Coordinates of C-alpha atoms and ligand atoms in Angstrom, one line a residue:
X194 CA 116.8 108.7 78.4
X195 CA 120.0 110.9 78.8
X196 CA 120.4 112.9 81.7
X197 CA 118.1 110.9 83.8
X198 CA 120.2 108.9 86.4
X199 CA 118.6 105.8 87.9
X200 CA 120.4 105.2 91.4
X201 CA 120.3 101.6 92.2
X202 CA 122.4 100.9 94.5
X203 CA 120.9 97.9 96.4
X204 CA 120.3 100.0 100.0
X205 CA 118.3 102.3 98.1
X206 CA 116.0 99.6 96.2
X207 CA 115.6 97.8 99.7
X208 CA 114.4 100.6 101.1
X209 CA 112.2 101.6 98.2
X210 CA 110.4 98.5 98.5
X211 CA 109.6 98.9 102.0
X212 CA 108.3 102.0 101.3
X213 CA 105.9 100.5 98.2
X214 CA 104.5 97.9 100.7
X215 CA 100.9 99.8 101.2
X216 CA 101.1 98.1 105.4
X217 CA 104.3 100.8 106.1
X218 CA 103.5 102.6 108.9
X219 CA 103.6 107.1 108.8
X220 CA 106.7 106.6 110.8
X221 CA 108.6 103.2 109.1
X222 CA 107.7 105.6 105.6
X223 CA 109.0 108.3 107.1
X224 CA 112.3 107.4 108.4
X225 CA 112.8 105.0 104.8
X226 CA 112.2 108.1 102.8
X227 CA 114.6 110.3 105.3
X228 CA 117.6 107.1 104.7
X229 CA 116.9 107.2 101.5
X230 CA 117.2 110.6 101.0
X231 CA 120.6 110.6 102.6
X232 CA 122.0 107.9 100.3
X233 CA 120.6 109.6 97.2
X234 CA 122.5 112.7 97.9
X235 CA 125.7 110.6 97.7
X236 CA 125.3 110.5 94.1
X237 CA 123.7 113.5 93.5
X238 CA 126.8 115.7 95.3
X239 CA 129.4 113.6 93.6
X240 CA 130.5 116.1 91.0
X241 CA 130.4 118.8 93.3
X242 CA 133.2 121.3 93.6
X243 CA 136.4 120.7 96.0
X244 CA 138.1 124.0 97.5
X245 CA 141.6 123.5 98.9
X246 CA 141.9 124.4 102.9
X247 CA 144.7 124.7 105.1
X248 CA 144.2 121.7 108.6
X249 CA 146.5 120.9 111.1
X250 CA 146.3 118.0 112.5
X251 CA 148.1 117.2 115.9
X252 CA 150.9 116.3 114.0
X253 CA 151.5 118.9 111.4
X254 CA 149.6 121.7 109.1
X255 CA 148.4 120.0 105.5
X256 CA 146.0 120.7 102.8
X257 CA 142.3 118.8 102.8
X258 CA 139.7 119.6 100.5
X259 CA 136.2 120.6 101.2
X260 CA 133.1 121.4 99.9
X261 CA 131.1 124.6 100.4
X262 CA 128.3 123.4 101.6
X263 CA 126.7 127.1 101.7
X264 CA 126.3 127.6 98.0
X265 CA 124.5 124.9 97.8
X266 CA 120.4 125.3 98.1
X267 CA 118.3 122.6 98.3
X268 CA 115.0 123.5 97.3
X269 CA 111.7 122.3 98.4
X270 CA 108.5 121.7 96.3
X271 CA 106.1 121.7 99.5
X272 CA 104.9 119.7 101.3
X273 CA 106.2 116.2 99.9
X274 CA 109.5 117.6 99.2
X275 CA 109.5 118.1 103.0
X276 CA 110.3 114.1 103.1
X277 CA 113.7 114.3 101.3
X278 CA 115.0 117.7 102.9
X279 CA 115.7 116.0 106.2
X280 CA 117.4 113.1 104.7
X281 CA 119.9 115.3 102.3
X282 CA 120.7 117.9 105.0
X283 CA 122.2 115.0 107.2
X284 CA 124.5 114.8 104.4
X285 CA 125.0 118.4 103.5
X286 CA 124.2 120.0 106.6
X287 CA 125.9 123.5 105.3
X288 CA 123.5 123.7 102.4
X289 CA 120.7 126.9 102.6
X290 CA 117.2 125.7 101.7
X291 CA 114.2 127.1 99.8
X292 CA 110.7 126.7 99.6
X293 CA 108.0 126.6 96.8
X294 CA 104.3 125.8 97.5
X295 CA 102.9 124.6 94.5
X296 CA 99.0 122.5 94.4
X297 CA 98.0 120.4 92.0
X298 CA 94.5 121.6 91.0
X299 CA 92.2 117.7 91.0
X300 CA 90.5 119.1 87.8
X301 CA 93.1 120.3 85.6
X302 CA 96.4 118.7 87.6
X303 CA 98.0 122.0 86.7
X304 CA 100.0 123.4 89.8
X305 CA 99.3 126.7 91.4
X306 CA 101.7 128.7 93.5
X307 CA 101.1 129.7 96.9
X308 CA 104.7 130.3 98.2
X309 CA 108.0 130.7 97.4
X310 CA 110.8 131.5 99.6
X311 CA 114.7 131.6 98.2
X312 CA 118.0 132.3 99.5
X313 CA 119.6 135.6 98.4
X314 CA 122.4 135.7 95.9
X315 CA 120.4 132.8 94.1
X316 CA 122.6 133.5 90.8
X317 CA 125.9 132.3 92.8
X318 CA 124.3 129.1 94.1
X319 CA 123.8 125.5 92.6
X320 CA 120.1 124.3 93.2
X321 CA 118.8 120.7 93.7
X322 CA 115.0 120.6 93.7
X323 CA 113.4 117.9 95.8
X324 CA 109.9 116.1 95.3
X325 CA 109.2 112.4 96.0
X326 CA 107.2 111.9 92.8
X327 CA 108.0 113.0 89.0
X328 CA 104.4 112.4 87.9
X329 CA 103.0 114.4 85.6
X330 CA 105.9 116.6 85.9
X331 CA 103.7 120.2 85.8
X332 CA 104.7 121.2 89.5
X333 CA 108.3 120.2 88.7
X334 CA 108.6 121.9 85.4
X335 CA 106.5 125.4 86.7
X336 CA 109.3 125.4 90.5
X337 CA 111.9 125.6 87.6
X338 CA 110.8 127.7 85.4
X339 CA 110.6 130.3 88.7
X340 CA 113.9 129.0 89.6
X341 CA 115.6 129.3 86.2
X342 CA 114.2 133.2 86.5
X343 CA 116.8 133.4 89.2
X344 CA 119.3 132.1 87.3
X345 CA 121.6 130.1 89.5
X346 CA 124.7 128.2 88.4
X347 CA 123.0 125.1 88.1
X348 CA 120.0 123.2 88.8
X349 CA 119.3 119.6 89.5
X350 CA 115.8 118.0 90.2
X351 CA 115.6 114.6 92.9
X352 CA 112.6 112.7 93.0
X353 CA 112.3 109.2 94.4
X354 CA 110.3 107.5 92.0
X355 CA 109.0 108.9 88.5
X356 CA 107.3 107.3 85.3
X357 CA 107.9 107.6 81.3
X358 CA 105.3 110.5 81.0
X359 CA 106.8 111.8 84.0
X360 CA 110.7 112.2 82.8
X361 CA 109.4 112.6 78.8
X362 CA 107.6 116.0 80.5
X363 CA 110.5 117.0 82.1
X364 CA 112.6 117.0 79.3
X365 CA 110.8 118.3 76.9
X366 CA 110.4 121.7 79.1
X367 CA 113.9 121.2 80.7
X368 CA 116.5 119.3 78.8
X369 CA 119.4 120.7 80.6
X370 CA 118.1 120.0 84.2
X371 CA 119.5 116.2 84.9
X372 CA 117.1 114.2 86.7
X373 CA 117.7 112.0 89.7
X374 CA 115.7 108.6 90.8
X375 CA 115.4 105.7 92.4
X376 CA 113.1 104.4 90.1
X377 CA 111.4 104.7 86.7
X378 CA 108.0 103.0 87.3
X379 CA 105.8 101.4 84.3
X380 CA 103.4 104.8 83.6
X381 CA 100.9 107.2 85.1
X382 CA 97.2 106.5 85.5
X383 CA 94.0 108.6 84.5
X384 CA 94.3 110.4 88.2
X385 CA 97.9 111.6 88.0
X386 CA 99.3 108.7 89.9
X387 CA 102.4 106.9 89.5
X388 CA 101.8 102.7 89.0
X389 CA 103.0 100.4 90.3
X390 CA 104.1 103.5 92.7
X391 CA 103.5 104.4 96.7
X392 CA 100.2 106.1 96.3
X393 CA 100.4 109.9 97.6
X394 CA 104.0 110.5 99.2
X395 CA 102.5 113.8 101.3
X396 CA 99.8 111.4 102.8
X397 CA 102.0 108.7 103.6
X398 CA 104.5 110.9 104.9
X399 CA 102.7 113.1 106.9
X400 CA 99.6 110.4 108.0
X401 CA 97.2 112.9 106.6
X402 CA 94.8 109.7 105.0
Ligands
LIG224 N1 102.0 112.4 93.7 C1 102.0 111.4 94.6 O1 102.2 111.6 95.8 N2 101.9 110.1 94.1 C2 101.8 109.8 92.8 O2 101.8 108.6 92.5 C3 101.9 110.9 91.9 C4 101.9 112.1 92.4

């Protein structure tokens, strides 16, 4: 599976498991997914681009190198996607941040849009999409295909867990978009869930069940 990076770093698969465990309270899931989140976005920034800046210091003027955090847009894909946003802008606090509201229809599990709300000057900036679950990838794949309308400099998509249909989906529709998980799970079931999984991220995170 090229471009699909599995980060397993042992915080991260701690947490993950906490956050499996079916007894996690709305808040322990919460604040897991918001750590996690912020370690995640360690790897995901790590090829980001450095711009030279003058600093002094109290001793003397030198040259440091930062990131612009500004061009940077993390993007949304409501409401679950809600879960990681917190956790990444800890990290990149600088970064703008945009919005899609997409459903999955319980019939046909196809998404439909209801919202979508971007920076301007979307063709200067480098996109990371966030959703907690790469299931059957149709919301993922349709935020992209609006986002790739835009086009911006580069896109990357961040999901905590995913699955072999999931990823196989993904890129098939977008090969060039690299994907970034904590976990590939064994496969999806008959209602669009991931197994072994979390069960639904939004209702866990939100305590809507
Ligand atoms: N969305 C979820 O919240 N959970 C799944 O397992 C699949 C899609």
């Amino acid at each position: 599976m090229s471009n699909v990076h599995v980060i397993d770093h042992p915080l991260v698969q701690h947490k993950l498991t906490l956050m499996r465990n079916k007894e996690a309270s709305t808040n322990s899931f919460r604040r897991l997914l918001g750590e996690l989140a912020s370690l995640m976005a360690y790897e995901i920034t790590r090829d980001m681009s450095l711009q030279e800046v003058q600093v002094e210091t109290p001793l003397e003027t030198t040259t440091g190198r930062m990131i612009d955090g500004k061009k940077l847009v993390l993007v949304s894909i409501l409401r679950a996607g809600n879960g990681i946003l917190e956790g990444m802008l800890n990290v990149v606090p600088g970064a703008r941040v945009g919005h899609i509201g997409l459903y999955r229809d319980p019939e046909t599990l196809k998404p439909v849009e209801y919202y979508f709300k971007m920076p301007s000057e979307m063709q200067e900036r480098d996109i990371i999409v966030v959703d907690p679950m790469l299931a059957t990838g149709n919301s993922a794949i349709a935020a992209i295909e609006k986002l790739k309308a835009l086009s911006p400099k580069s896109i990357k998509f961040v999901c905590l867990l995913t699955c072999p249909e999931g990823v196989a989906a993904m890129q098939a529709a977008h090969p060039d978009v690299p994907i970034y998980t904590a976990s590939i799970d064994r496969q999806l079931n008959e209602h669009g869930y991931i197994l072994p999984g979390l069960g639904d991220a939004g209702d866990r995170i939100f305590g809507t069940k």
